PDB file of N, CA and C in Angstrom:
ATOM      1  N   MET A  16       0.851  -1.174   0.000  1.00  0.00           N
ATOM      2  CA  MET A  16       0.000   0.000   0.000  1.00  0.00           C
ATOM      3  C   MET A  16       0.894   1.234   0.000  1.00  0.00           C
ATOM      4  N   ASN A  17       0.705   2.088  -0.978  1.00  0.00           N
ATOM      5  CA  ASN A  17       1.497   3.309  -1.124  1.00  0.00           C
ATOM      6  C   ASN A  17       0.881   4.412  -0.264  1.00  0.00           C
ATOM      7  N   PRO A  18       1.629   4.959   0.699  1.00  0.00           N
ATOM      8  CA  PRO A  18       1.070   5.981   1.583  1.00  0.00           C
ATOM      9  C   PRO A  18       0.763   7.302   0.903  1.00  0.00           C
ATOM     10  N   ALA A  19       1.264   7.507  -0.314  1.00  0.00           N
ATOM     11  CA  ALA A  19       1.094   8.791  -0.994  1.00  0.00           C
ATOM     12  C   ALA A  19      -0.134   8.851  -1.901  1.00  0.00           C
ATOM     13  N   ILE A  20      -0.818   7.726  -2.114  1.00  0.00           N
ATOM     14  CA  ILE A  20      -2.001   7.748  -2.973  1.00  0.00           C
ATOM     15  C   ILE A  20      -3.243   7.367  -2.175  1.00  0.00           C
ATOM     16  N   LEU A  21      -4.413   7.646  -2.724  1.00  0.00           N
ATOM     17  CA  LEU A  21      -5.677   7.462  -2.012  1.00  0.00           C
ATOM     18  C   LEU A  21      -6.156   6.016  -2.143  1.00  0.00           C
ATOM     19  N   THR A  22      -5.695   5.186  -1.204  1.00  0.00           N
ATOM     20  CA  THR A  22      -6.039   3.767  -1.235  1.00  0.00           C
ATOM     21  C   THR A  22      -6.501   3.301   0.136  1.00  0.00           C
ATOM     22  N   ALA A  23      -7.058   2.073   0.153  1.00  0.00           N
ATOM     23  CA  ALA A  23      -7.534   1.487   1.405  1.00  0.00           C
ATOM     24  C   ALA A  23      -7.351  -0.021   1.365  1.00  0.00           C
ATOM     25  N   ALA A  24      -7.376  -0.614   2.541  1.00  0.00           N
ATOM     26  CA  ALA A  24      -7.366  -2.067   2.679  1.00  0.00           C
ATOM     27  C   ALA A  24      -8.693  -2.489   3.294  1.00  0.00           C
ATOM     28  N   HIS A  25      -9.276  -3.561   2.759  1.00  0.00           N
ATOM     29  CA  HIS A  25     -10.532  -4.115   3.266  1.00  0.00           C
ATOM     30  C   HIS A  25     -10.425  -5.628   3.184  1.00  0.00           C
ATOM     31  N   ARG A  26     -11.040  -6.328   4.120  1.00  0.00           N
ATOM     32  CA  ARG A  26     -10.907  -7.784   4.172  1.00  0.00           C
ATOM     33  C   ARG A  26     -11.564  -8.512   3.007  1.00  0.00           C
ATOM     34  N   SER A  27     -12.710  -8.013   2.516  1.00  0.00           N
ATOM     35  CA  SER A  27     -13.452  -8.816   1.540  1.00  0.00           C
ATOM     36  C   SER A  27     -13.844  -8.111   0.247  1.00  0.00           C
ATOM     37  N   LEU A  28     -13.826  -6.790   0.197  1.00  0.00           N
ATOM     38  CA  LEU A  28     -14.197  -6.102  -1.043  1.00  0.00           C
ATOM     39  C   LEU A  28     -13.155  -6.380  -2.122  1.00  0.00           C
ATOM     40  N   ARG A  29     -13.621  -6.456  -3.362  1.00  0.00           N
ATOM     41  CA  ARG A  29     -12.727  -6.746  -4.480  1.00  0.00           C
ATOM     42  C   ARG A  29     -11.732  -5.620  -4.691  1.00  0.00           C
ATOM     43  N   PHE A  30     -10.526  -5.992  -5.102  1.00  0.00           N
ATOM     44  CA  PHE A  30      -9.534  -4.982  -5.451  1.00  0.00           C
ATOM     45  C   PHE A  30     -10.075  -4.122  -6.584  1.00  0.00           C
ATOM     46  N   GLY A  31      -9.832  -2.829  -6.505  1.00  0.00           N
ATOM     47  CA  GLY A  31     -10.320  -1.898  -7.511  1.00  0.00           C
ATOM     48  C   GLY A  31     -11.634  -1.230  -7.140  1.00  0.00           C
ATOM     49  N   THR A  32     -12.324  -1.743  -6.121  1.00  0.00           N
ATOM     50  CA  THR A  32     -13.572  -1.129  -5.676  1.00  0.00           C
ATOM     51  C   THR A  32     -13.274   0.261  -5.131  1.00  0.00           C
ATOM     52  N   LYS A  33     -14.082   1.230  -5.536  1.00  0.00           N
ATOM     53  CA  LYS A  33     -13.910   2.597  -5.036  1.00  0.00           C
ATOM     54  C   LYS A  33     -14.935   2.861  -3.943  1.00  0.00           C
ATOM     55  N   LEU A  34     -14.466   3.469  -2.867  1.00  0.00           N
ATOM     56  CA  LEU A  34     -15.296   3.765  -1.700  1.00  0.00           C
ATOM     57  C   LEU A  34     -15.245   5.255  -1.383  1.00  0.00           C
ATOM     58  N   ARG A  35     -16.368   5.789  -0.923  1.00  0.00           N
ATOM     59  CA  ARG A  35     -16.391   7.131  -0.341  1.00  0.00           C
ATOM     60  C   ARG A  35     -16.333   6.917   1.171  1.00  0.00           C
ATOM     61  N   VAL A  36     -15.270   7.393   1.784  1.00  0.00           N
ATOM     62  CA  VAL A  36     -15.066   7.243   3.226  1.00  0.00           C
ATOM     63  C   VAL A  36     -15.260   8.605   3.868  1.00  0.00           C
ATOM     64  N   THR A  37     -16.140   8.665   4.865  1.00  0.00           N
ATOM     65  CA  THR A  37     -16.461   9.924   5.539  1.00  0.00           C
ATOM     66  C   THR A  37     -16.109   9.824   7.016  1.00  0.00           C
ATOM     67  N   ASN A  38     -15.356  10.801   7.495  1.00  0.00           N
ATOM     68  CA  ASN A  38     -15.023  10.899   8.915  1.00  0.00           C
ATOM     69  C   ASN A  38     -16.268  11.397   9.648  1.00  0.00           C
ATOM     70  N   ARG A  39     -16.767  10.618  10.588  1.00  0.00           N
ATOM     71  CA  ARG A  39     -18.001  10.972  11.280  1.00  0.00           C
ATOM     72  C   ARG A  39     -17.821  12.147  12.237  1.00  0.00           C
ATOM     73  N   ASN A  40     -16.599  12.438  12.625  1.00  0.00           N
ATOM     74  CA  ASN A  40     -16.355  13.548  13.550  1.00  0.00           C
ATOM     75  C   ASN A  40     -16.407  14.913  12.879  1.00  0.00           C
ATOM     76  N   ASN A  41     -15.952  14.989  11.613  1.00  0.00           N
ATOM     77  CA  ASN A  41     -15.888  16.298  10.968  1.00  0.00           C
ATOM     78  C   ASN A  41     -16.620  16.371   9.622  1.00  0.00           C
ATOM     79  N   GLY A  42     -17.146  15.259   9.139  1.00  0.00           N
ATOM     80  CA  GLY A  42     -17.914  15.257   7.900  1.00  0.00           C
ATOM     81  C   GLY A  42     -17.086  15.274   6.620  1.00  0.00           C
ATOM     82  N   ARG A  43     -15.764  15.299   6.732  1.00  0.00           N
ATOM     83  CA  ARG A  43     -14.919  15.313   5.538  1.00  0.00           C
ATOM     84  C   ARG A  43     -14.895  13.925   4.913  1.00  0.00           C
ATOM     85  N   SER A  44     -14.846  13.878   3.570  1.00  0.00           N
ATOM     86  CA  SER A  44     -14.842  12.588   2.888  1.00  0.00           C
ATOM     87  C   SER A  44     -13.791  12.542   1.799  1.00  0.00           C
ATOM     88  N   VAL A  45     -13.468  11.329   1.377  1.00  0.00           N
ATOM     89  CA  VAL A  45     -12.471  11.086   0.352  1.00  0.00           C
ATOM     90  C   VAL A  45     -12.877   9.827  -0.413  1.00  0.00           C
ATOM     91  N   ILE A  46     -12.513   9.772  -1.695  1.00  0.00           N
ATOM     92  CA  ILE A  46     -12.741   8.572  -2.509  1.00  0.00           C
ATOM     93  C   ILE A  46     -11.424   7.794  -2.535  1.00  0.00           C
ATOM     94  N   VAL A  47     -11.482   6.515  -2.175  1.00  0.00           N
ATOM     95  CA  VAL A  47     -10.293   5.658  -2.162  1.00  0.00           C
ATOM     96  C   VAL A  47     -10.556   4.406  -2.985  1.00  0.00           C
ATOM     97  N   ARG A  48      -9.475   3.750  -3.403  1.00  0.00           N
ATOM     98  CA  ARG A  48      -9.570   2.500  -4.148  1.00  0.00           C
ATOM     99  C   ARG A  48      -9.006   1.380  -3.281  1.00  0.00           C
ATOM    100  N   VAL A  49      -9.730   0.272  -3.171  1.00  0.00           N
ATOM    101  CA  VAL A  49      -9.267  -0.880  -2.397  1.00  0.00           C
ATOM    102  C   VAL A  49      -8.175  -1.578  -3.197  1.00  0.00           C
ATOM    103  N   ASN A  50      -6.988  -1.698  -2.580  1.00  0.00           N
ATOM    104  CA  ASN A  50      -5.886  -2.370  -3.262  1.00  0.00           C
ATOM    105  C   ASN A  50      -5.086  -3.271  -2.331  1.00  0.00           C
ATOM    106  N   ASP A  51      -5.654  -3.579  -1.164  1.00  0.00           N
ATOM    107  CA  ASP A  51      -4.924  -4.392  -0.192  1.00  0.00           C
ATOM    108  C   ASP A  51      -5.917  -5.117   0.706  1.00  0.00           C
ATOM    109  N   ARG A  52      -5.456  -6.125   1.431  1.00  0.00           N
ATOM    110  CA  ARG A  52      -6.270  -6.846   2.401  1.00  0.00           C
ATOM    111  C   ARG A  52      -5.925  -6.358   3.804  1.00  0.00           C
ATOM    112  N   GLY A  53      -6.898  -6.389   4.675  1.00  0.00           N
ATOM    113  CA  GLY A  53      -6.712  -5.943   6.052  1.00  0.00           C
ATOM    114  C   GLY A  53      -7.872  -5.059   6.410  1.00  0.00           C
ATOM    115  N   PRO A  54      -7.910  -4.472   7.521  1.00  0.00           N
ATOM    116  CA  PRO A  54      -6.983  -4.624   8.639  1.00  0.00           C
ATOM    117  C   PRO A  54      -7.254  -5.923   9.396  1.00  0.00           C
ATOM    118  N   PHE A  55      -6.281  -6.362  10.120  1.00  0.00           N
ATOM    119  CA  PHE A  55      -6.415  -7.606  10.863  1.00  0.00           C
ATOM    120  C   PHE A  55      -6.414  -7.337  12.362  1.00  0.00           C
ATOM    121  N   ILE A  56      -6.989  -6.209  12.736  1.00  0.00           N
ATOM    122  CA  ILE A  56      -7.155  -5.820  14.138  1.00  0.00           C
ATOM    123  C   ILE A  56      -8.646  -5.818  14.437  1.00  0.00           C
ATOM    124  N   ARG A  57      -9.043  -6.519  15.478  1.00  0.00           N
ATOM    125  CA  ARG A  57     -10.459  -6.625  15.838  1.00  0.00           C
ATOM    126  C   ARG A  57     -11.103  -5.257  15.981  1.00  0.00           C
ATOM    127  N   GLY A  58     -12.289  -5.119  15.394  1.00  0.00           N
ATOM    128  CA  GLY A  58     -13.044  -3.880  15.506  1.00  0.00           C
ATOM    129  C   GLY A  58     -12.772  -2.872  14.407  1.00  0.00           C
ATOM    130  N   ARG A  59     -11.775  -3.127  13.571  1.00  0.00           N
ATOM    131  CA  ARG A  59     -11.472  -2.201  12.478  1.00  0.00           C
ATOM    132  C   ARG A  59     -11.959  -2.787  11.161  1.00  0.00           C
ATOM    133  N   VAL A  60     -12.480  -1.927  10.305  1.00  0.00           N
ATOM    134  CA  VAL A  60     -13.054  -2.359   9.031  1.00  0.00           C
ATOM    135  C   VAL A  60     -12.165  -1.951   7.857  1.00  0.00           C
ATOM    136  N   LEU A  61     -11.557  -0.783   7.929  1.00  0.00           N
ATOM    137  CA  LEU A  61     -10.723  -0.252   6.848  1.00  0.00           C
ATOM    138  C   LEU A  61      -9.377   0.205   7.384  1.00  0.00           C
ATOM    139  N   ASP A  62      -8.365   0.074   6.547  1.00  0.00           N
ATOM    140  CA  ASP A  62      -7.091   0.752   6.749  1.00  0.00           C
ATOM    141  C   ASP A  62      -6.973   1.749   5.609  1.00  0.00           C
ATOM    142  N   LEU A  63      -6.686   2.992   5.929  1.00  0.00           N
ATOM    143  CA  LEU A  63      -6.516   4.014   4.896  1.00  0.00           C
ATOM    144  C   LEU A  63      -5.045   4.346   4.741  1.00  0.00           C
ATOM    145  N   SER A  64      -4.659   4.709   3.519  1.00  0.00           N
ATOM    146  CA  SER A  64      -3.305   5.212   3.302  1.00  0.00           C
ATOM    147  C   SER A  64      -3.149   6.539   4.043  1.00  0.00           C
ATOM    148  N   ARG A  65      -1.917   6.944   4.242  1.00  0.00           N
ATOM    149  CA  ARG A  65      -1.669   8.214   4.943  1.00  0.00           C
ATOM    150  C   ARG A  65      -2.300   9.383   4.191  1.00  0.00           C
ATOM    151  N   ALA A  66      -2.221   9.382   2.864  1.00  0.00           N
ATOM    152  CA  ALA A  66      -2.799  10.471   2.064  1.00  0.00           C
ATOM    153  C   ALA A  66      -4.309  10.545   2.265  1.00  0.00           C
ATOM    154  N   ALA A  67      -4.978   9.400   2.283  1.00  0.00           N
ATOM    155  CA  ALA A  67      -6.433   9.381   2.485  1.00  0.00           C
ATOM    156  C   ALA A  67      -6.782   9.840   3.899  1.00  0.00           C
ATOM    157  N   ALA A  68      -6.034   9.355   4.882  1.00  0.00           N
ATOM    158  CA  ALA A  68      -6.282   9.765   6.264  1.00  0.00           C
ATOM    159  C   ALA A  68      -6.075  11.258   6.444  1.00  0.00           C
ATOM    160  N   GLN A  69      -5.080  11.789   5.769  1.00  0.00           N
ATOM    161  CA  GLN A  69      -4.808  13.229   5.853  1.00  0.00           C
ATOM    162  C   GLN A  69      -5.960  14.034   5.253  1.00  0.00           C
ATOM    163  N   ASN A  70      -6.526  13.552   4.156  1.00  0.00           N
ATOM    164  CA  ASN A  70      -7.630  14.257   3.510  1.00  0.00           C
ATOM    165  C   ASN A  70      -8.866  14.359   4.388  1.00  0.00           C
ATOM    166  N   ILE A  71      -9.092  13.393   5.249  1.00  0.00           N
ATOM    167  CA  ILE A  71     -10.288  13.452   6.104  1.00  0.00           C
ATOM    168  C   ILE A  71      -9.960  13.834   7.543  1.00  0.00           C
ATOM    169  N   GLY A  72      -8.728  14.253   7.785  1.00  0.00           N
ATOM    170  CA  GLY A  72      -8.366  14.804   9.088  1.00  0.00           C
ATOM    171  C   GLY A  72      -8.231  13.797  10.204  1.00  0.00           C
ATOM    172  N   MET A  73      -7.626  12.632   9.914  1.00  0.00           N
ATOM    173  CA  MET A  73      -7.476  11.658  10.989  1.00  0.00           C
ATOM    174  C   MET A  73      -6.040  11.175  11.185  1.00  0.00           C
ATOM    175  N   VAL A  74      -5.071  11.889  10.642  1.00  0.00           N
ATOM    176  CA  VAL A  74      -3.673  11.479  10.802  1.00  0.00           C
ATOM    177  C   VAL A  74      -3.234  11.610  12.248  1.00  0.00           C
ATOM    178  N   ARG A  75      -3.568  12.700  12.870  1.00  0.00           N
ATOM    179  CA  ARG A  75      -3.121  12.935  14.246  1.00  0.00           C
ATOM    180  C   ARG A  75      -3.701  11.907  15.213  1.00  0.00           C
ATOM    181  N   SER A  76      -4.988  11.600  15.075  1.00  0.00           N
ATOM    182  CA  SER A  76      -5.623  10.651  15.991  1.00  0.00           C
ATOM    183  C   SER A  76      -5.250   9.203  15.681  1.00  0.00           C
ATOM    184  N   GLY A  77      -4.946   8.907  14.430  1.00  0.00           N
ATOM    185  CA  GLY A  77      -4.575   7.545  14.056  1.00  0.00           C
ATOM    186  C   GLY A  77      -5.753   6.650  13.723  1.00  0.00           C
ATOM    187  N   THR A  78      -6.855   6.821  14.422  1.00  0.00           N
ATOM    188  CA  THR A  78      -8.081   6.076  14.135  1.00  0.00           C
ATOM    189  C   THR A  78      -9.258   7.040  14.226  1.00  0.00           C
ATOM    190  N   ALA A  79     -10.336   6.676  13.575  1.00  0.00           N
ATOM    191  CA  ALA A  79     -11.540   7.503  13.631  1.00  0.00           C
ATOM    192  C   ALA A  79     -12.741   6.649  13.272  1.00  0.00           C
ATOM    193  N   LYS A  80     -13.885   7.055  13.731  1.00  0.00           N
ATOM    194  CA  LYS A  80     -15.125   6.417  13.306  1.00  0.00           C
ATOM    195  C   LYS A  80     -15.472   6.979  11.940  1.00  0.00           C
ATOM    196  N   VAL A  81     -15.676   6.078  10.981  1.00  0.00           N
ATOM    197  CA  VAL A  81     -15.977   6.494   9.619  1.00  0.00           C
ATOM    198  C   VAL A  81     -17.185   5.742   9.097  1.00  0.00           C
ATOM    199  N   CYS A  82     -17.798   6.310   8.085  1.00  0.00           N
ATOM    200  CA  CYS A  82     -18.835   5.633   7.305  1.00  0.00           C
ATOM    201  C   CYS A  82     -18.229   5.432   5.927  1.00  0.00           C
ATOM    202  N   TYR A  83     -18.590   4.340   5.270  1.00  0.00           N
ATOM    203  CA  TYR A  83     -18.134   4.185   3.896  1.00  0.00           C
ATOM    204  C   TYR A  83     -19.239   3.629   3.047  1.00  0.00           C
ATOM    205  N   GLU A  84     -19.213   3.992   1.767  1.00  0.00           N
ATOM    206  CA  GLU A  84     -20.171   3.481   0.804  1.00  0.00           C
ATOM    207  C   GLU A  84     -19.432   3.150  -0.480  1.00  0.00           C
ATOM    208  N   VAL A  85     -19.893   2.104  -1.150  1.00  0.00           N
ATOM    209  CA  VAL A  85     -19.283   1.707  -2.410  1.00  0.00           C
ATOM    210  C   VAL A  85     -19.737   2.685  -3.486  1.00  0.00           C
ATOM    211  N   VAL A  86     -18.763   3.282  -4.185  1.00  0.00           N
ATOM    212  CA  VAL A  86     -19.052   4.209  -5.269  1.00  0.00           C
ATOM    213  C   VAL A  86     -19.109   3.424  -6.578  1.00  0.00           C
ATOM    214  N   THR A  87     -18.089   2.620  -6.839  1.00  0.00           N
ATOM    215  CA  THR A  87     -18.085   1.727  -7.999  1.00  0.00           C
ATOM    216  C   THR A  87     -17.433   0.413  -7.608  1.00  0.00           C
ATOM    217  N   ALA A  88     -18.035  -0.670  -7.999  1.00  0.00           N
ATOM    218  CA  ALA A  88     -17.461  -1.983  -7.751  1.00  0.00           C
ATOM    219  C   ALA A  88     -16.754  -2.448  -9.000  1.00  0.00           C
ATOM    220  N   SER A  89     -15.643  -3.132  -8.820  1.00  0.00           N
ATOM    221  CA  SER A  89     -14.920  -3.609  -9.998  1.00  0.00           C
ATOM    222  C   SER A  89     -15.359  -5.001 -10.377  1.00  0.00           C
TER     223      SER A  89
END
């Protein structure tokens, strides 16, 4: 996973699926492409690249409650 591009890891969504991820704390959202598997930590659904996390304002906290929706499935 390249930290400089807008990507995410998800356990079961197909690679290439695009998601709109919204930070529930501030309402900011970003479109990311699934290109990896994970996260493998209980209670987490997505891992975002650093660039994606920065776009929605969650780099400092490291984790955030988010909503996501599939924009396009591959």
